[in-house]
């Protein structure tokens, strides 16, 4: 079925190396996340897997079909949602869906069961032009269009970028339900907090895969002690912590700093040190690593 | 596949019909261009200023002057007594045409049965000059007829000699309809197709189409077909307006003309596709079409400026401009009633251009999309 196998894929654009020796093995029916910042090579990898680009080196198969040799068959069994909202803004919701159904040789009715959950949410606006929809609605329509021909593998390139938090959460719920239809779903996202919604993730940076595992395993792979630290003078706090003898790394995380130490220290030790430096309203607590901590550790 | 193709064409028509700007270019532009070119390059005139240089001063010459000015189209502004005065009248833009009646006009007419009249026109505005002289010539012919009676035999003749001042190489007055057809087809076929394909690339929908099972050729055909049909209609509109508003005839075979319109249209489409394979955004496509297609089509095809009076470098460049050959074809068929054999050569060149462009577009397309 829809397994995806990537072996030693490399791709350069001129002098710019976009992907370096990528290897991935994604089992059929997995909800797989490709996590990394902008420019990491996520979209390039997607374009290779969807047969839009030819790799310089290596090979990839989607559902056992080679992305270069069997590109015609691949195009029948995949669904693709490109990075930005790519539907026809001047066509209505219904016309967009009909058009994509037709070019894949199917009809809305035939595969309505697949998109029903999602489509009912945008159905009240079916006569509205796609360009006039909100970000969340556009995203749902794009997903419907990518699903309309019942693909075996679904590629979603940053589907949640530019979408509000509620719609993002809803979107991930929809993906969970789609998985039950046995579709392999590969999602890319720059949002680390979305990683936990995937069954398996790959961290990607500068065209290289840093780590591949389940989100839990990846979090647990962070071996050093980690603390969340807060005080009134944020800037001074960073400076002081970076200068402290036990510090391995300090990263800002919202209103907290994430402090990694080279060995275990009781919270009080850190607290006292900061007290000596005249910090006020100090807060120090031991925490578990997030995906982002791991990412920064690996990428740093 | 037919069904998919039709769905494609339908979608494309929606794009066109829902975008006022596209609609304006498609249908407003041809009409506007014909009207603007038609009325600025008009062949209508009233009260054209004329100078008479009457060296004869005999009865018959006065009759001729009366005859010429009677219609009201020619207005006698001044009578001059020397060629220098006439020249001055031209230079001060006082008159547009001088009628020179040589000494002994009446004698020549009745004794030698052949008298001469010279028409000298200011050809800085070539179209105006030709219309003026041809009108005056006609008037002189009717004058001759009146003197002879309408019996058919014309024993006494007035021969007219025409001289164009300032710009001896004239382009025909009917130039603008063929030129407008050439321009409109280039504009719509090449520019609009390159724009619409570039738009799909820019918005990312091209990727969606390409990952579908549609062969790229169907995508391209689906995109260009509506424009091909609409621009063909445009060509007919322009010919129609030219015929009814400006009396620009189609003297030769209309079928042959339309067949060659189709050939030129394909050349323009191939150019548009070629540009779009190279241009990543609508803006690039627009700029490229403007500078590489529209400007040369307007300036170097012989539409606005006669090729013969261009510097030789530009004359060479004009040889690779499709519109040049197409305008030749149109002029031959529309104005000279030429048949297939007369236009075979320019048609062949267009055909070769088509093959070259299609091959180039196809190769580019392969590089970009496979």
mmCIF file of N, CA and C in Angstrom, chain A residues 81-207:
data_model
loop_
_atom_site.group_PDB
_atom_site.id
_atom_site.type_symbol
_atom_site.label_atom_id
_atom_site.label_comp_id
_atom_site.label_asym_id
_atom_site.label_seq_id
_atom_site.Cartn_x
_atom_site.Cartn_y
_atom_site.Cartn_z
ATOM 1 N N UNK A 81 -1.066 18.861 -1.344
ATOM 2 C CA UNK A 81 -1.511 20.200 -0.982
ATOM 3 C C UNK A 81 -0.257 21.055 -0.862
ATOM 4 N N UNK A 82 0.030 21.894 -1.873
ATOM 5 C CA UNK A 82 1.278 22.660 -1.873
ATOM 6 C C UNK A 82 1.323 23.698 -0.760
ATOM 7 N N UNK A 83 2.519 24.249 -0.583
ATOM 8 C CA UNK A 83 2.787 25.152 0.529
ATOM 9 C C UNK A 83 1.811 26.284 0.734
ATOM 10 N N UNK A 84 1.592 27.072 -0.313
ATOM 11 C CA UNK A 84 0.635 28.153 -0.129
ATOM 12 C C UNK A 84 -0.736 27.694 -0.632
ATOM 13 N N UNK A 85 -1.740 28.462 -0.302
ATOM 14 C CA UNK A 85 -3.082 28.100 -0.743
ATOM 15 C C UNK A 85 -3.136 28.130 -2.262
ATOM 16 N N UNK A 86 -3.237 26.944 -2.869
ATOM 17 C CA UNK A 86 -3.171 26.891 -4.319
ATOM 18 C C UNK A 86 -4.444 26.335 -4.918
ATOM 19 N N UNK A 87 -5.502 27.108 -4.834
ATOM 20 C CA UNK A 87 -6.694 26.723 -5.578
ATOM 21 C C UNK A 87 -7.062 27.942 -6.401
ATOM 22 N N UNK A 88 -8.088 27.787 -7.219
ATOM 23 C CA UNK A 88 -8.457 28.913 -8.068
ATOM 24 C C UNK A 88 -9.328 29.879 -7.290
ATOM 25 N N UNK A 89 -8.754 31.053 -7.004
ATOM 26 C CA UNK A 89 -9.424 32.043 -6.163
ATOM 27 C C UNK A 89 -10.706 32.540 -6.788
ATOM 28 N N UNK A 90 -10.771 32.535 -8.123
ATOM 29 C CA UNK A 90 -11.936 33.099 -8.790
ATOM 30 C C UNK A 90 -12.986 32.037 -9.126
ATOM 31 N N UNK A 91 -12.740 30.803 -8.683
ATOM 32 C CA UNK A 91 -13.783 29.785 -8.832
ATOM 33 C C UNK A 91 -14.427 29.580 -7.459
ATOM 34 N N UNK A 92 -15.694 29.152 -7.468
ATOM 35 C CA UNK A 92 -16.360 28.930 -6.197
ATOM 36 C C UNK A 92 -15.842 27.634 -5.561
ATOM 37 N N UNK A 93 -16.209 27.453 -4.295
ATOM 38 C CA UNK A 93 -15.839 26.243 -3.564
ATOM 39 C C UNK A 93 -16.239 24.997 -4.366
ATOM 40 N N UNK A 94 -17.480 24.998 -4.812
ATOM 41 C CA UNK A 94 -18.011 23.847 -5.535
ATOM 42 C C UNK A 94 -17.280 23.637 -6.871
ATOM 43 N N UNK A 95 -17.025 24.738 -7.574
ATOM 44 C CA UNK A 95 -16.359 24.625 -8.885
ATOM 45 C C UNK A 95 -14.938 24.106 -8.741
ATOM 46 N N UNK A 96 -14.234 24.562 -7.693
ATOM 47 C CA UNK A 96 -12.892 24.055 -7.445
ATOM 48 C C UNK A 96 -12.918 22.544 -7.236
ATOM 49 N N UNK A 97 -13.827 22.124 -6.357
ATOM 50 C CA UNK A 97 -13.899 20.709 -6.014
ATOM 51 C C UNK A 97 -14.271 19.876 -7.244
ATOM 52 N N UNK A 98 -15.251 20.366 -7.997
ATOM 53 C CA UNK A 98 -15.674 19.672 -9.209
ATOM 54 C C UNK A 98 -14.544 19.551 -10.218
ATOM 55 N N UNK A 99 -13.799 20.655 -10.356
ATOM 56 C CA UNK A 99 -12.709 20.659 -11.329
ATOM 57 C C UNK A 99 -11.660 19.608 -10.972
ATOM 58 N N UNK A 100 -11.263 19.587 -9.687
ATOM 59 C CA UNK A 100 -10.227 18.629 -9.315
ATOM 60 C C UNK A 100 -10.739 17.194 -9.369
ATOM 61 N N UNK A 101 -12.032 17.011 -9.056
ATOM 62 C CA UNK A 101 -12.606 15.672 -9.199
ATOM 63 C C UNK A 101 -12.528 15.245 -10.658
ATOM 64 N N UNK A 102 -12.898 16.149 -11.569
ATOM 65 C CA UNK A 102 -12.936 15.803 -12.994
ATOM 66 C C UNK A 102 -11.556 15.476 -13.541
ATOM 67 N N UNK A 103 -10.544 16.290 -13.193
ATOM 68 C CA UNK A 103 -9.235 16.006 -13.786
ATOM 69 C C UNK A 103 -8.625 14.725 -13.227
ATOM 70 N N UNK A 104 -9.133 14.262 -12.107
ATOM 71 C CA UNK A 104 -8.670 12.955 -11.619
ATOM 72 C C UNK A 104 -9.615 11.847 -12.068
ATOM 73 N N UNK A 105 -10.544 12.188 -12.948
ATOM 74 C CA UNK A 105 -11.437 11.183 -13.507
ATOM 75 C C UNK A 105 -12.444 10.640 -12.507
ATOM 76 N N UNK A 106 -12.857 11.459 -11.540
ATOM 77 C CA UNK A 106 -13.848 10.979 -10.590
ATOM 78 C C UNK A 106 -14.915 12.057 -10.400
ATOM 79 N N UNK A 107 -15.826 11.814 -9.458
ATOM 80 C CA UNK A 107 -16.856 12.816 -9.176
ATOM 81 C C UNK A 107 -16.919 13.024 -7.669
ATOM 82 N N UNK A 108 -17.538 14.132 -7.264
ATOM 83 C CA UNK A 108 -17.670 14.404 -5.836
ATOM 84 C C UNK A 108 -18.452 13.277 -5.160
ATOM 85 N N UNK A 109 -19.525 12.843 -5.817
ATOM 86 C CA UNK A 109 -20.404 11.825 -5.218
ATOM 87 C C UNK A 109 -19.637 10.542 -4.909
ATOM 88 N N UNK A 110 -18.766 10.139 -5.848
ATOM 89 C CA UNK A 110 -18.074 8.868 -5.727
ATOM 90 C C UNK A 110 -17.243 8.769 -4.441
ATOM 91 N N UNK A 111 -16.590 9.841 -4.081
ATOM 92 C CA UNK A 111 -15.714 9.785 -2.911
ATOM 93 C C UNK A 111 -16.192 10.692 -1.787
ATOM 94 N N UNK A 112 -17.497 10.947 -1.789
ATOM 95 C CA UNK A 112 -18.022 11.889 -0.800
ATOM 96 C C UNK A 112 -17.752 11.415 0.625
ATOM 97 N N UNK A 113 -17.765 10.069 0.830
ATOM 98 C CA UNK A 113 -17.556 9.528 2.177
ATOM 99 C C UNK A 113 -16.232 9.991 2.793
ATOM 100 N N UNK A 114 -15.227 10.187 1.920
ATOM 101 C CA UNK A 114 -13.904 10.574 2.420
ATOM 102 C C UNK A 114 -13.882 12.013 2.917
ATOM 103 N N UNK A 115 -14.555 12.882 2.150
ATOM 104 C CA UNK A 115 -14.440 14.310 2.460
ATOM 105 C C UNK A 115 -15.620 14.826 3.270
ATOM 106 N N UNK A 116 -16.611 13.943 3.504
ATOM 107 C CA UNK A 116 -17.865 14.387 4.116
ATOM 108 C C UNK A 116 -17.632 15.219 5.387
ATOM 109 N N UNK A 117 -16.834 14.650 6.318
ATOM 110 C CA UNK A 117 -16.563 15.329 7.595
ATOM 111 C C UNK A 117 -16.082 16.759 7.393
ATOM 112 N N UNK A 118 -15.210 16.924 6.396
ATOM 113 C CA UNK A 118 -14.596 18.221 6.186
ATOM 114 C C UNK A 118 -15.517 19.111 5.356
ATOM 115 N N UNK A 119 -16.135 18.489 4.349
ATOM 116 C CA UNK A 119 -16.901 19.279 3.402
ATOM 117 C C UNK A 119 -18.139 19.912 4.035
ATOM 118 N N UNK A 120 -18.769 19.192 5.001
ATOM 119 C CA UNK A 120 -19.976 19.772 5.607
ATOM 120 C C UNK A 120 -19.667 21.129 6.246
ATOM 121 N N UNK A 121 -18.412 21.304 6.673
ATOM 122 C CA UNK A 121 -18.069 22.572 7.313
ATOM 123 C C UNK A 121 -17.986 23.736 6.334
ATOM 124 N N UNK A 122 -17.654 23.422 5.097
ATOM 125 C CA UNK A 122 -17.556 24.527 4.126
ATOM 126 C C UNK A 122 -18.746 24.550 3.172
ATOM 127 N N UNK A 123 -19.606 23.543 3.293
ATOM 128 C CA UNK A 123 -20.734 23.446 2.352
ATOM 129 C C UNK A 123 -21.628 24.695 2.347
ATOM 130 N N UNK A 124 -21.876 25.312 3.519
ATOM 131 C CA UNK A 124 -22.715 26.525 3.476
ATOM 132 C C UNK A 124 -22.152 27.610 2.557
ATOM 133 N N UNK A 125 -20.850 27.525 2.271
ATOM 134 C CA UNK A 125 -20.224 28.571 1.451
ATOM 135 C C UNK A 125 -19.915 28.063 0.047
ATOM 136 N N UNK A 126 -20.624 27.018 -0.383
ATOM 137 C CA UNK A 126 -20.180 26.375 -1.623
ATOM 138 C C UNK A 126 -20.317 27.261 -2.854
ATOM 139 N N UNK A 127 -21.140 28.295 -2.773
ATOM 140 C CA UNK A 127 -21.285 29.206 -3.923
ATOM 141 C C UNK A 127 -20.334 30.403 -3.811
ATOM 142 N N UNK A 128 -19.531 30.407 -2.743
ATOM 143 C CA UNK A 128 -18.633 31.541 -2.546
ATOM 144 C C UNK A 128 -17.322 31.288 -3.274
ATOM 145 N N UNK A 129 -16.724 32.360 -3.793
ATOM 146 C CA UNK A 129 -15.430 32.200 -4.461
ATOM 147 C C UNK A 129 -14.355 31.862 -3.430
ATOM 148 N N UNK A 130 -13.455 30.995 -3.828
ATOM 149 C CA UNK A 130 -12.433 30.512 -2.898
ATOM 150 C C UNK A 130 -11.592 31.648 -2.326
ATOM 151 N N UNK A 131 -11.355 32.685 -3.134
ATOM 152 C CA UNK A 131 -10.537 33.801 -2.681
ATOM 153 C C UNK A 131 -11.169 34.558 -1.525
ATOM 154 N N UNK A 132 -12.480 34.405 -1.338
ATOM 155 C CA UNK A 132 -13.178 35.150 -0.300
ATOM 156 C C UNK A 132 -13.354 34.338 0.986
ATOM 157 N N UNK A 133 -12.752 33.155 1.043
ATOM 158 C CA UNK A 133 -12.868 32.319 2.248
ATOM 159 C C UNK A 133 -11.820 32.742 3.281
ATOM 160 N N UNK A 134 -12.089 32.402 4.564
ATOM 161 C CA UNK A 134 -11.083 32.641 5.596
ATOM 162 C C UNK A 134 -9.971 31.610 5.463
ATOM 163 N N UNK A 135 -8.850 31.864 6.153
ATOM 164 C CA UNK A 135 -7.707 30.960 6.053
ATOM 165 C C UNK A 135 -8.049 29.514 6.381
ATOM 166 N N UNK A 136 -8.810 29.331 7.462
ATOM 167 C CA UNK A 136 -9.166 27.980 7.872
ATOM 168 C C UNK A 136 -10.041 27.286 6.838
ATOM 169 N N UNK A 137 -10.974 28.048 6.262
ATOM 170 C CA UNK A 137 -11.879 27.494 5.251
ATOM 171 C C UNK A 137 -11.111 27.102 3.986
ATOM 172 N N UNK A 138 -10.192 27.977 3.605
ATOM 173 C CA UNK A 138 -9.380 27.693 2.419
ATOM 174 C C UNK A 138 -8.636 26.379 2.592
ATOM 175 N N UNK A 139 -8.085 26.223 3.801
ATOM 176 C CA UNK A 139 -7.306 25.037 4.107
ATOM 177 C C UNK A 139 -8.189 23.781 4.009
ATOM 178 N N UNK A 140 -9.402 23.896 4.502
ATOM 179 C CA UNK A 140 -10.308 22.738 4.432
ATOM 180 C C UNK A 140 -10.673 22.427 2.994
ATOM 181 N N UNK A 141 -10.914 23.467 2.221
ATOM 182 C CA UNK A 141 -11.238 23.253 0.809
ATOM 183 C C UNK A 141 -10.058 22.597 0.092
ATOM 184 N N UNK A 142 -8.855 23.099 0.374
ATOM 185 C CA UNK A 142 -7.672 22.533 -0.268
ATOM 186 C C UNK A 142 -7.518 21.063 0.091
ATOM 187 N N UNK A 143 -7.817 20.736 1.344
ATOM 188 C CA UNK A 143 -7.724 19.334 1.772
ATOM 189 C C UNK A 143 -8.754 18.486 1.031
ATOM 190 N N UNK A 144 -9.974 19.010 0.907
ATOM 191 C CA UNK A 144 -11.015 18.293 0.158
ATOM 192 C C UNK A 144 -10.549 18.018 -1.274
ATOM 193 N N UNK A 145 -9.969 19.042 -1.900
ATOM 194 C CA UNK A 145 -9.534 18.900 -3.286
ATOM 195 C C UNK A 145 -8.410 17.869 -3.407
ATOM 196 N N UNK A 146 -7.552 17.810 -2.385
ATOM 197 C CA UNK A 146 -6.447 16.846 -2.422
ATOM 198 C C UNK A 146 -6.934 15.430 -2.162
ATOM 199 N N UNK A 147 -8.118 15.331 -1.539
ATOM 200 C CA UNK A 147 -8.631 14.008 -1.148
ATOM 201 C C UNK A 147 -9.629 13.432 -2.129
ATOM 202 N N UNK A 148 -10.123 14.253 -3.039
ATOM 203 C CA UNK A 148 -11.315 13.919 -3.798
ATOM 204 C C UNK A 148 -11.147 12.657 -4.652
ATOM 205 N N UNK A 149 -9.903 12.294 -4.989
ATOM 206 C CA UNK A 149 -9.708 11.097 -5.821
ATOM 207 C C UNK A 149 -9.235 9.908 -4.981
ATOM 208 N N UNK A 150 -9.477 9.960 -3.671
ATOM 209 C CA UNK A 150 -9.138 8.864 -2.766
ATOM 210 C C UNK A 150 -7.681 8.425 -2.913
ATOM 211 N N UNK A 151 -6.752 9.305 -2.589
ATOM 212 C CA UNK A 151 -5.343 8.956 -2.764
ATOM 213 C C UNK A 151 -4.876 7.946 -1.710
ATOM 214 N N UNK A 152 -3.819 7.219 -2.045
ATOM 215 C CA UNK A 152 -3.239 6.283 -1.075
ATOM 216 C C UNK A 152 -2.288 7.012 -0.146
ATOM 217 N N UNK A 153 -1.609 8.012 -0.715
ATOM 218 C CA UNK A 153 -0.671 8.802 0.087
ATOM 219 C C UNK A 153 -1.019 10.282 -0.081
ATOM 220 N N UNK A 154 -1.056 10.967 1.055
ATOM 221 C CA UNK A 154 -1.422 12.377 1.032
ATOM 222 C C UNK A 154 -0.215 13.200 1.483
ATOM 223 N N UNK A 155 0.196 14.161 0.635
ATOM 224 C CA UNK A 155 1.313 15.027 1.003
ATOM 225 C C UNK A 155 0.782 16.415 1.330
ATOM 226 N N UNK A 156 0.970 16.852 2.547
ATOM 227 C CA UNK A 156 0.480 18.169 2.951
ATOM 228 C C UNK A 156 1.681 19.038 3.322
ATOM 229 N N UNK A 157 1.962 20.020 2.479
ATOM 230 C CA UNK A 157 3.133 20.861 2.704
ATOM 231 C C UNK A 157 2.725 22.096 3.497
ATOM 232 N N UNK A 158 3.133 22.151 4.741
ATOM 233 C CA UNK A 158 2.799 23.256 5.657
ATOM 234 C C UNK A 158 1.326 23.649 5.593
ATOM 235 N N UNK A 159 0.430 22.703 5.853
ATOM 236 C CA UNK A 159 -0.994 23.014 5.709
ATOM 237 C C UNK A 159 -1.489 23.998 6.758
ATOM 238 N N UNK A 160 -0.788 24.125 7.869
ATOM 239 C CA UNK A 160 -1.312 24.971 8.940
ATOM 240 C C UNK A 160 -0.656 26.338 9.010
ATOM 241 N N UNK A 161 0.250 26.626 8.073
ATOM 242 C CA UNK A 161 0.887 27.940 8.088
ATOM 243 C C UNK A 161 -0.128 29.016 7.713
ATOM 244 N N UNK A 162 -0.176 30.049 8.514
ATOM 245 C CA UNK A 162 -1.096 31.146 8.223
ATOM 246 C C UNK A 162 -2.527 30.862 8.603
ATOM 247 N N UNK A 163 -2.735 29.895 9.493
ATOM 248 C CA UNK A 163 -4.081 29.537 9.906
ATOM 249 C C UNK A 163 -4.185 29.736 11.420
ATOM 250 N N UNK A 164 -5.344 30.183 11.897
ATOM 251 C CA UNK A 164 -5.484 30.472 13.324
ATOM 252 C C UNK A 164 -5.406 29.201 14.182
ATOM 253 N N UNK A 165 -5.149 29.391 15.473
ATOM 254 C CA UNK A 165 -4.879 28.275 16.375
ATOM 255 C C UNK A 165 -6.028 27.273 16.444
ATOM 256 N N UNK A 166 -7.282 27.780 16.478
ATOM 257 C CA UNK A 166 -8.429 26.873 16.556
ATOM 258 C C UNK A 166 -8.510 26.016 15.300
ATOM 259 N N UNK A 167 -8.389 26.648 14.135
ATOM 260 C CA UNK A 167 -8.454 25.906 12.876
ATOM 261 C C UNK A 167 -7.318 24.899 12.775
ATOM 262 N N UNK A 168 -6.166 25.269 13.339
ATOM 263 C CA UNK A 168 -5.033 24.343 13.298
ATOM 264 C C UNK A 168 -5.356 23.088 14.092
ATOM 265 N N UNK A 169 -5.918 23.265 15.282
ATOM 266 C CA UNK A 169 -6.270 22.114 16.121
ATOM 267 C C UNK A 169 -7.310 21.248 15.407
ATOM 268 N N UNK A 170 -8.312 21.919 14.822
ATOM 269 C CA UNK A 170 -9.348 21.180 14.077
ATOM 270 C C UNK A 170 -8.743 20.377 12.938
ATOM 271 N N UNK A 171 -7.789 21.016 12.275
ATOM 272 C CA UNK A 171 -7.168 20.378 11.121
ATOM 273 C C UNK A 171 -6.473 19.078 11.510
ATOM 274 N N UNK A 172 -5.769 19.136 12.634
ATOM 275 C CA UNK A 172 -5.080 17.909 13.076
ATOM 276 C C UNK A 172 -6.083 16.830 13.460
ATOM 277 N N UNK A 173 -7.219 17.228 14.033
ATOM 278 C CA UNK A 173 -8.263 16.244 14.335
ATOM 279 C C UNK A 173 -8.742 15.561 13.059
ATOM 280 N N UNK A 174 -8.906 16.383 12.004
ATOM 281 C CA UNK A 174 -9.349 15.823 10.725
ATOM 282 C C UNK A 174 -8.347 14.811 10.200
ATOM 283 N N UNK A 175 -7.064 15.133 10.343
ATOM 284 C CA UNK A 175 -6.027 14.227 9.841
ATOM 285 C C UNK A 175 -6.078 12.895 10.598
ATOM 286 N N UNK A 176 -6.301 12.975 11.916
ATOM 287 C CA UNK A 176 -6.413 11.739 12.706
ATOM 288 C C UNK A 176 -7.527 10.855 12.150
ATOM 289 N N UNK A 177 -8.656 11.488 11.809
ATOM 290 C CA UNK A 177 -9.790 10.709 11.295
ATOM 291 C C UNK A 177 -9.499 10.135 9.915
ATOM 292 N N UNK A 178 -8.776 10.908 9.100
ATOM 293 C CA UNK A 178 -8.448 10.423 7.759
ATOM 294 C C UNK A 178 -7.560 9.192 7.811
ATOM 295 N N UNK A 179 -6.702 9.162 8.821
ATOM 296 C CA UNK A 179 -5.793 8.042 8.997
ATOM 297 C C UNK A 179 -6.577 6.729 9.110
ATOM 298 N N UNK A 180 -7.765 6.857 9.685
ATOM 299 C CA UNK A 180 -8.584 5.650 9.856
ATOM 300 C C UNK A 180 -9.020 5.065 8.518
ATOM 301 N N UNK A 181 -8.980 5.864 7.460
ATOM 302 C CA UNK A 181 -9.301 5.337 6.130
ATOM 303 C C UNK A 181 -8.103 4.623 5.519
ATOM 304 N N UNK A 182 -7.007 4.525 6.265
ATOM 305 C CA UNK A 182 -5.836 3.801 5.778
ATOM 306 C C UNK A 182 -4.932 4.621 4.871
ATOM 307 N N UNK A 183 -5.149 5.935 4.849
ATOM 308 C CA UNK A 183 -4.319 6.783 3.993
ATOM 309 C C UNK A 183 -3.010 7.127 4.720
ATOM 310 N N UNK A 184 -1.892 6.986 4.013
ATOM 311 C CA UNK A 184 -0.621 7.446 4.568
ATOM 312 C C UNK A 184 -0.598 8.967 4.436
ATOM 313 N N UNK A 185 -0.329 9.657 5.537
ATOM 314 C CA UNK A 185 -0.341 11.113 5.488
ATOM 315 C C UNK A 185 1.020 11.645 5.892
ATOM 316 N N UNK A 186 1.620 12.446 5.004
ATOM 317 C CA UNK A 186 2.909 13.044 5.311
ATOM 318 C C UNK A 186 2.717 14.553 5.365
ATOM 319 N N UNK A 187 2.973 15.114 6.554
ATOM 320 C CA UNK A 187 2.727 16.536 6.777
ATOM 321 C C UNK A 187 4.039 17.224 7.082
ATOM 322 N N UNK A 188 4.242 18.410 6.517
ATOM 323 C CA UNK A 188 5.402 19.177 6.957
ATOM 324 C C UNK A 188 4.893 20.379 7.731
ATOM 325 N N UNK A 189 5.661 20.797 8.716
ATOM 326 C CA UNK A 189 5.260 21.973 9.487
ATOM 327 C C UNK A 189 6.465 22.601 10.158
ATOM 328 N N UNK A 190 6.465 23.927 10.266
ATOM 329 C CA UNK A 190 7.536 24.579 11.009
ATOM 330 C C UNK A 190 7.180 24.680 12.496
ATOM 331 N N UNK A 191 5.929 24.328 12.856
ATOM 332 C CA UNK A 191 5.496 24.459 14.250
ATOM 333 C C UNK A 191 5.853 23.199 15.027
ATOM 334 N N UNK A 192 6.800 23.337 15.949
ATOM 335 C CA UNK A 192 7.258 22.180 16.726
ATOM 336 C C UNK A 192 6.146 21.609 17.591
ATOM 337 N N UNK A 193 5.233 22.496 18.036
ATOM 338 C CA UNK A 193 4.186 22.017 18.940
ATOM 339 C C UNK A 193 3.211 21.087 18.237
ATOM 340 N N UNK A 194 3.218 21.085 16.893
ATOM 341 C CA UNK A 194 2.311 20.187 16.181
ATOM 342 C C UNK A 194 2.893 18.785 16.038
ATOM 343 N N UNK A 195 4.187 18.660 16.364
ATOM 344 C CA UNK A 195 4.858 17.376 16.164
ATOM 345 C C UNK A 195 4.185 16.260 16.951
ATOM 346 N N UNK A 196 3.683 16.608 18.159
ATOM 347 C CA UNK A 196 3.120 15.563 19.013
ATOM 348 C C UNK A 196 1.837 14.965 18.423
ATOM 349 N N UNK A 197 1.245 15.644 17.415
ATOM 350 C CA UNK A 197 0.034 15.100 16.803
ATOM 351 C C UNK A 197 0.358 14.013 15.787
ATOM 352 N N UNK A 198 1.658 13.840 15.466
ATOM 353 C CA UNK A 198 2.040 12.825 14.489
ATOM 354 C C UNK A 198 2.423 11.537 15.202
ATOM 355 N N UNK A 199 2.353 10.431 14.444
ATOM 356 C CA UNK A 199 2.794 9.164 15.026
ATOM 357 C C UNK A 199 4.303 9.054 15.006
ATOM 358 N N UNK A 200 4.861 9.604 13.940
ATOM 359 C CA UNK A 200 6.305 9.523 13.804
ATOM 360 C C UNK A 200 6.765 10.830 13.175
ATOM 361 N N UNK A 201 7.919 11.312 13.575
ATOM 362 C CA UNK A 201 8.390 12.564 12.989
ATOM 363 C C UNK A 201 9.855 12.475 12.584
ATOM 364 N N UNK A 202 10.200 13.326 11.623
ATOM 365 C CA UNK A 202 11.601 13.486 11.260
ATOM 366 C C UNK A 202 11.930 14.949 11.461
ATOM 367 N N UNK A 203 13.039 15.225 12.141
ATOM 368 C CA UNK A 203 13.476 16.607 12.292
ATOM 369 C C UNK A 203 14.438 16.916 11.156
ATOM 370 N N UNK A 204 14.180 18.005 10.466
ATOM 371 C CA UNK A 204 15.012 18.325 9.298
ATOM 372 C C UNK A 204 15.546 19.744 9.423
ATOM 373 N N UNK A 205 16.806 19.903 9.060
ATOM 374 C CA UNK A 205 17.462 21.212 9.156
ATOM 375 C C UNK A 205 18.552 21.276 8.102
ATOM 376 N N UNK A 206 18.616 22.390 7.356
ATOM 377 C CA UNK A 206 19.634 22.574 6.314
ATOM 378 C C UNK A 206 19.758 21.370 5.377
ATOM 379 N N UNK A 207 18.639 20.804 4.999
ATOM 380 C CA UNK A 207 18.671 19.713 4.028
ATOM 381 C C UNK A 207 19.115 18.382 4.593
#
